[in-house]
Coordinates of C-alpha atoms and ligand atoms in Angstrom, one line a residue:
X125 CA 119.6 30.6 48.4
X126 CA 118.8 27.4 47.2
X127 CA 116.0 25.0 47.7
X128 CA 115.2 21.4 48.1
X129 CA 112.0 18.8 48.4
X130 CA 113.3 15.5 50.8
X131 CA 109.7 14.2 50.9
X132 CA 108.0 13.3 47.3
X133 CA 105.9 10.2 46.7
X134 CA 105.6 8.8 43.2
X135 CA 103.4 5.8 40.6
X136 CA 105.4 3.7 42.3
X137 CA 103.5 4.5 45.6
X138 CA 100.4 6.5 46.0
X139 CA 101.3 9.0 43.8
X140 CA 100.2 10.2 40.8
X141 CA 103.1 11.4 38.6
X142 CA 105.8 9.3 37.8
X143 CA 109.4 10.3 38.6
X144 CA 110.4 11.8 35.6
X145 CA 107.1 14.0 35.8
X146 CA 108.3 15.0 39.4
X147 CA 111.6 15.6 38.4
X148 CA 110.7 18.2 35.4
X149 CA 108.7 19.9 38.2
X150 CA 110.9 20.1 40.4
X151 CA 113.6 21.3 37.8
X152 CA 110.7 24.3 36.4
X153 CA 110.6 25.4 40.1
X154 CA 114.6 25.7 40.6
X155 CA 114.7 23.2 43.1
X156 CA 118.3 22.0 43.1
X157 CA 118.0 18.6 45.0
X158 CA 115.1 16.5 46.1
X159 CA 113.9 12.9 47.3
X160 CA 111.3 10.5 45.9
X161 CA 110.1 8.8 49.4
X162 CA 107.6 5.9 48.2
X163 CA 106.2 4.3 50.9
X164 CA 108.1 0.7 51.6
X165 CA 109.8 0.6 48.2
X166 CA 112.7 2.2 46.3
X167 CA 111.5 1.2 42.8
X168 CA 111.9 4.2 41.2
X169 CA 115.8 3.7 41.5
X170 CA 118.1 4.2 39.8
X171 CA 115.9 5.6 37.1
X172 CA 115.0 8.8 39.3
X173 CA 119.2 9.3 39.6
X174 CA 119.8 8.6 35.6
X175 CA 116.6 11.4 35.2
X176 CA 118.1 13.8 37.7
X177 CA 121.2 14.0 36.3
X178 CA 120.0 14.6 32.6
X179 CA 117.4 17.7 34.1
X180 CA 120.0 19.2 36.7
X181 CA 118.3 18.0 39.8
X182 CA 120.2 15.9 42.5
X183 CA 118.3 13.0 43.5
X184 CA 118.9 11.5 47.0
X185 CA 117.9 7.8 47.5
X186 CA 114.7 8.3 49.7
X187 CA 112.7 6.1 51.1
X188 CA 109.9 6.2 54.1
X189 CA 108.6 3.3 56.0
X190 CA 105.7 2.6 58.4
X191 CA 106.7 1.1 61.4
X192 CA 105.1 0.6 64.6
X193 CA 106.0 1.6 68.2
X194 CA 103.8 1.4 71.4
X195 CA 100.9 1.0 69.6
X196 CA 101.5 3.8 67.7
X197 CA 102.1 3.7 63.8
X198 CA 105.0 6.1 62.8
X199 CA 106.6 7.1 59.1
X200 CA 110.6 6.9 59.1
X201 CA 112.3 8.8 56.4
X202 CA 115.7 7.3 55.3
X203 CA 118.4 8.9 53.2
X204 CA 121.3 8.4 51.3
X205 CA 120.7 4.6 51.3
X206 CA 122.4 2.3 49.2
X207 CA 118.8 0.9 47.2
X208 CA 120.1 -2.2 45.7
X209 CA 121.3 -3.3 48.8
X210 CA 120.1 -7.3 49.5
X211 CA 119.1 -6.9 53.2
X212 CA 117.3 -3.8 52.3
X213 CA 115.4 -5.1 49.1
X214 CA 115.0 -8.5 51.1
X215 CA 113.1 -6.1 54.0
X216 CA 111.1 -4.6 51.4
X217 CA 110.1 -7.1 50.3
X218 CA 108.6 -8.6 53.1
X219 CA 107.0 -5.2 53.8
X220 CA 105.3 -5.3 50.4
X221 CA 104.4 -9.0 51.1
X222 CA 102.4 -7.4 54.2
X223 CA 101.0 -5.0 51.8
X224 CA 99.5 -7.6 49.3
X225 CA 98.2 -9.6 52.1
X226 CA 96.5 -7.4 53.8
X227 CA 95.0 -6.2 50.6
X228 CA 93.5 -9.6 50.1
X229 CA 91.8 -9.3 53.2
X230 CA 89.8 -5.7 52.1
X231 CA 89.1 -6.7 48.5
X232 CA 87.2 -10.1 50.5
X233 CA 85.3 -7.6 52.8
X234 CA 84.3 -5.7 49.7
X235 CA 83.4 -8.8 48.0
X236 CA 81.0 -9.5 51.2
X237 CA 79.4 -6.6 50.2
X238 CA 78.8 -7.7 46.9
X239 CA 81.0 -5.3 45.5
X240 CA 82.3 -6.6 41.8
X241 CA 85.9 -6.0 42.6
X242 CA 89.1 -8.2 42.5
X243 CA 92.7 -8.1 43.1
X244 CA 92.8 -9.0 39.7
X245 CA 91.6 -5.3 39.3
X246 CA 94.8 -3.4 41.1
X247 CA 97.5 -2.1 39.3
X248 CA 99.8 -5.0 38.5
X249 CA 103.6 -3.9 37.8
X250 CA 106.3 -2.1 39.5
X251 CA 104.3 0.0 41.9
X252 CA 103.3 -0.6 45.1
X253 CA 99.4 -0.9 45.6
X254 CA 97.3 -0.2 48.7
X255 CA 94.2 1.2 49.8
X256 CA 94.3 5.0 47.4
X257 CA 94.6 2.5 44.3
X258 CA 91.7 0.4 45.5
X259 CA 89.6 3.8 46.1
X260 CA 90.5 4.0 42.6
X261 CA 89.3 0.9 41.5
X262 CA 85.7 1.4 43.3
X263 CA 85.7 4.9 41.8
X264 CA 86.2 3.4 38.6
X265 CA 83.7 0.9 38.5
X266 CA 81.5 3.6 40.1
X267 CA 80.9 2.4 43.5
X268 CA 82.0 5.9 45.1
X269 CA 83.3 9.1 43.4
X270 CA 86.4 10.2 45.2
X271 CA 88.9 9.1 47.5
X272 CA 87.3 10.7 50.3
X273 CA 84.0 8.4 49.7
X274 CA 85.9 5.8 49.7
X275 CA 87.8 6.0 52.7
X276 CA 84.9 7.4 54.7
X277 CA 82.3 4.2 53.5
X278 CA 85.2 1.6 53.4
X279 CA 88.7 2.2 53.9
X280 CA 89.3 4.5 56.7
X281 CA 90.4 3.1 60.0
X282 CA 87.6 0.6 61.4
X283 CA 85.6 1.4 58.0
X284 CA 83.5 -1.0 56.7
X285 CA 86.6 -2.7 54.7
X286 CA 89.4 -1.6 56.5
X287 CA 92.1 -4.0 57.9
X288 CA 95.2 -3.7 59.4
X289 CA 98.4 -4.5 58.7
X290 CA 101.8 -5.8 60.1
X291 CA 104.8 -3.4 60.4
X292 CA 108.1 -3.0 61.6
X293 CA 109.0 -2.6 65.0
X294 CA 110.8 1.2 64.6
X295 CA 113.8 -0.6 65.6
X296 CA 114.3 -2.6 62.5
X297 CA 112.9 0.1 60.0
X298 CA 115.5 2.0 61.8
X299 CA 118.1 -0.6 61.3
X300 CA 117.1 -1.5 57.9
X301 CA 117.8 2.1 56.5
X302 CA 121.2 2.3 58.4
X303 CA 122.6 -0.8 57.4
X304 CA 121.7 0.5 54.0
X305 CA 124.4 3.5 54.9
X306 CA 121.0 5.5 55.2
X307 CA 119.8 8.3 57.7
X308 CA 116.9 7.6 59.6
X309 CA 114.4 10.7 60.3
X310 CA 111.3 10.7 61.8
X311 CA 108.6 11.8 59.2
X312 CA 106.4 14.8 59.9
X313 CA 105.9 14.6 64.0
X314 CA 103.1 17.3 63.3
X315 CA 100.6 14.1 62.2
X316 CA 101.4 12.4 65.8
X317 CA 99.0 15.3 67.3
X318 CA 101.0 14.7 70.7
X319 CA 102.5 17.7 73.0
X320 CA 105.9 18.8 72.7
X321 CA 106.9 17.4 76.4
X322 CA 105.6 13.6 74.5
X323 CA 107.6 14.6 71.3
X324 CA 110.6 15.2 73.1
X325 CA 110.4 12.2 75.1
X326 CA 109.2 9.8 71.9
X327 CA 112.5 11.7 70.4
X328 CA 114.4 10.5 72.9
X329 CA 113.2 7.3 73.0
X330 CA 113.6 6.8 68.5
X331 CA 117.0 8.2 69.1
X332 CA 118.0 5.2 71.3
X333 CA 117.0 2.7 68.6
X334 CA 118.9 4.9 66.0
X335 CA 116.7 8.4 64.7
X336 CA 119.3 10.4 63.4
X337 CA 117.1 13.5 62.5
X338 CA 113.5 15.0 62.7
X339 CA 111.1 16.0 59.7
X340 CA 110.6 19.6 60.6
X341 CA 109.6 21.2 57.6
X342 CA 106.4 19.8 56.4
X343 CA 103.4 20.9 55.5
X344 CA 101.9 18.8 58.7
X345 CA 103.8 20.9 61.4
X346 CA 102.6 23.9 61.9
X347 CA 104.6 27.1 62.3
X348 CA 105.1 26.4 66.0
X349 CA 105.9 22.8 65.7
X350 CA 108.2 24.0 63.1
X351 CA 110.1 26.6 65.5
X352 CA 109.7 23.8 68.2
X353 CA 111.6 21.2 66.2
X354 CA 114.1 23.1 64.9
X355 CA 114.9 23.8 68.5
X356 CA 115.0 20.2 69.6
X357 CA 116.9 18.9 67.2
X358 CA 119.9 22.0 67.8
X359 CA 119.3 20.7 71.5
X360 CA 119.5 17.0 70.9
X361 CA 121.9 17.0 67.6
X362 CA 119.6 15.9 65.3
X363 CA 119.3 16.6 61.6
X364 CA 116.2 18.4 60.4
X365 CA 114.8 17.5 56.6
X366 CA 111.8 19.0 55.5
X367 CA 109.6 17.9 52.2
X368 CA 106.2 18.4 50.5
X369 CA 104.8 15.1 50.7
X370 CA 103.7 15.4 47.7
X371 CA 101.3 13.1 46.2
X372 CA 99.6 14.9 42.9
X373 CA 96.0 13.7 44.0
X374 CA 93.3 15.4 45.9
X375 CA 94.1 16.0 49.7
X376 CA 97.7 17.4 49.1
X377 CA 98.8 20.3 51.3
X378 CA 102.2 21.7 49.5
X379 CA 103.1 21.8 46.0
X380 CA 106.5 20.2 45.3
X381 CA 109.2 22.5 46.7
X382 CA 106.9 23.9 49.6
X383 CA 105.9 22.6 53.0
X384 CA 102.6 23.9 53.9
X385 CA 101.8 28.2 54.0
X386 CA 104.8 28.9 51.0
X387 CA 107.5 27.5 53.4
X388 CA 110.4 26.6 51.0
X389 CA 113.3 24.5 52.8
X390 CA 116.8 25.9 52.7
X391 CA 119.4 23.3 51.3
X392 CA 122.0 24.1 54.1
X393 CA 119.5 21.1 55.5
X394 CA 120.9 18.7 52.6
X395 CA 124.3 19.8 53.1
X396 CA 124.5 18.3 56.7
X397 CA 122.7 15.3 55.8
X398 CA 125.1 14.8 53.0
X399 CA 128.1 15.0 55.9
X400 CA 125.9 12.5 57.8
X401 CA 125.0 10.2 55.5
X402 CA 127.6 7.6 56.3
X403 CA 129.0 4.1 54.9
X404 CA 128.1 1.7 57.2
X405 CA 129.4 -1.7 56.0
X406 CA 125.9 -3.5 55.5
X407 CA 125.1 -6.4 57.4
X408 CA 123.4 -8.9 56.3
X409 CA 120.1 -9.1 58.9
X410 CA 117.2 -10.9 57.4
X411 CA 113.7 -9.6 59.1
X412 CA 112.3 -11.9 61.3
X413 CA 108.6 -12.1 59.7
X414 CA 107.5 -13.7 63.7
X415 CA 108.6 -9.7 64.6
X416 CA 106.0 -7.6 62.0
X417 CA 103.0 -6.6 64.7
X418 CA 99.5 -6.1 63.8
X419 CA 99.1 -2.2 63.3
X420 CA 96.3 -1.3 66.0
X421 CA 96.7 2.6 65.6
X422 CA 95.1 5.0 63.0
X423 CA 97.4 5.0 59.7
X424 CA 98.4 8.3 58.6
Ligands
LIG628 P1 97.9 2.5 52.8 O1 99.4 2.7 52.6 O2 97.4 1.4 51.9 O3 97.6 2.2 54.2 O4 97.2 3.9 52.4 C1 97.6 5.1 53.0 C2 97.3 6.2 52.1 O5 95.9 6.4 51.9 C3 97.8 7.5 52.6 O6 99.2 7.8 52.2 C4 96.9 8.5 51.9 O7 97.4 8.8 50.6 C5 95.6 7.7 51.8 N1 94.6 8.1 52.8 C6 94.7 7.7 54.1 N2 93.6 8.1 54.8 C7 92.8 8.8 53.9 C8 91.5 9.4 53.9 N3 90.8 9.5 55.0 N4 91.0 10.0 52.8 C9 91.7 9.9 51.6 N5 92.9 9.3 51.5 C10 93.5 8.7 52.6
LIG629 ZN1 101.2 8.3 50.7
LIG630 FE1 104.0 9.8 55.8
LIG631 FE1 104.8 10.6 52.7

């Protein structure tokens, strides 16, 4: 039996080790196959592929985007996508550019506070930034010392210097990854903390704006959420991935290869996302910036 990680974030997100570091680790732990998932952006390829290939490991395009539906924030995996695709770099883009504005707005609430920060003092470069790097930055300067500190004084939800950002209706972060000739999945349903009757139903609903599969092993869902899931998506015909969710820093549940209490996921799971993962001819559909709500619900 083989094994596989579908869920791995990276420096180019709010991780700590760098792709290549990721992919030696998942290469020491036999893992044949896995997917760095950076949040909003697929900057790590096509390095991660050319460093796969050279260690053994198969790398499958990953991606996972916030999006917003009912008033709820949710993570969509996407697979197998086509990353230098214009429509989907275009959307990233624009994601990113919600990212950088709506850091803007916290580094001017810690200023009010007469904090000595500035965006100035973010990581500048390839990655992604967002609110772990500017916990870094006020651990740094010694404002706080840890993550935790930082989100509990000033970053968490309604913290002192939180603010919100837009997203994606589901819908488009949906259609962004298929037009891509990606598979949408919905990212670990076990941080939703709904029932199963409401997970079924919000299944339903992501399936009619284009969810091809479910997230069931990760280390988020708990055993029965896992048995649940599995279920549902042999009911409905949905794919099941499972990942780590790796990040490398403090707060991380699974090591790479695992998905919370030693659960390793089988790669039978990659072999029928492979026979999904289809070629859409991509279209060509801009984002509509007037369509990226306000988030109003707690970010994972
Ligand atoms: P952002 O993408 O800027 O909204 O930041 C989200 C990231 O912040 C998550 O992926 C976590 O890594 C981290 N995070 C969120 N909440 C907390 C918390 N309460 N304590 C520590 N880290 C957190
Ligand atoms: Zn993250
Ligand atoms: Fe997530
Ligand atoms: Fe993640």
């Amino acid at each position: 039996m083989s094994y596989i990680d579908l869920h791995i974030h990276s420096t180019l997100s709010d991780g700590t080790s760098s792709p290549a570091e990721i992919i030696a680790k998942a290469s020491s732990k036999g893992l044949s196959a896995i997917s760095i998932t950076d949040h909003d952006t697929m900057n790590a390829y096509p390095d991660a592929i050319l460093s796969g290939e050279k260690a053994h490991v198969e790398i499958i395009p990953g991606v996972e985007i916030t999006a917003h539906h009912q008033e709820r924030s949710l993570h969509i995996l996407g697979f197998g996508l086509q990353y230098d695709s214009p429509a989907l770099c275009a959307g990233l883009q624009t994601i990113q550019a919600a990212r950088q504005e709506r850091n803007q707005r916290i580094i001017a609430k810690l200023q009010g506070f007469n904090l000595p920060i500035s965006l100035e003092d973010l990581p500048q470069g390839k990655g992604q930034t967002g609110r772990p790097h500017i916990a870094q930055v006020l651990i740094s300067k010694g404002i706080v010392r840890t993550q935790q500190e930082a989100f509990a004084k000033f970053l968490r939800k309604n913290g002192a210097a939180y603010a919100c950002r837009q997203l994606l209706p589901v819908r488009q972060a949906i259609e962004l990854i298929s037009d891509a000739g990606g598979i949408a999945v919905l990212a670990h349903p076990g941080s939703l903390k709904i029932t199963e009757t409401d997970l079924s139903a919000l299944t339903r609903q992501l399936m009619d704006e284009g969810l091809c599969g479910i997230e069931a092993y990760h280390p988020m869902n708990s055993e029965k959420t896992l048995q649940f899931l599995l279920k549902l998506c042999h009911s409905f015909g949905l794919l099941t991935t499972g990942g780590s969710d790796f990040h490398g820093r403090e707060g991380d549940k699974a090591p790479i290869g695992e998905a919370g209490g030693k659960r390793r996921i089988p790669s039978h799971l990659l072999d029928q996302l492979k026979s999904s993962i289809n070629t859409i001819q991509e279209r060509q559909v801009p984002i509509n910036r007037s369509q990226m709500y306000t988030d109003k619900c707690t970010p994972f």
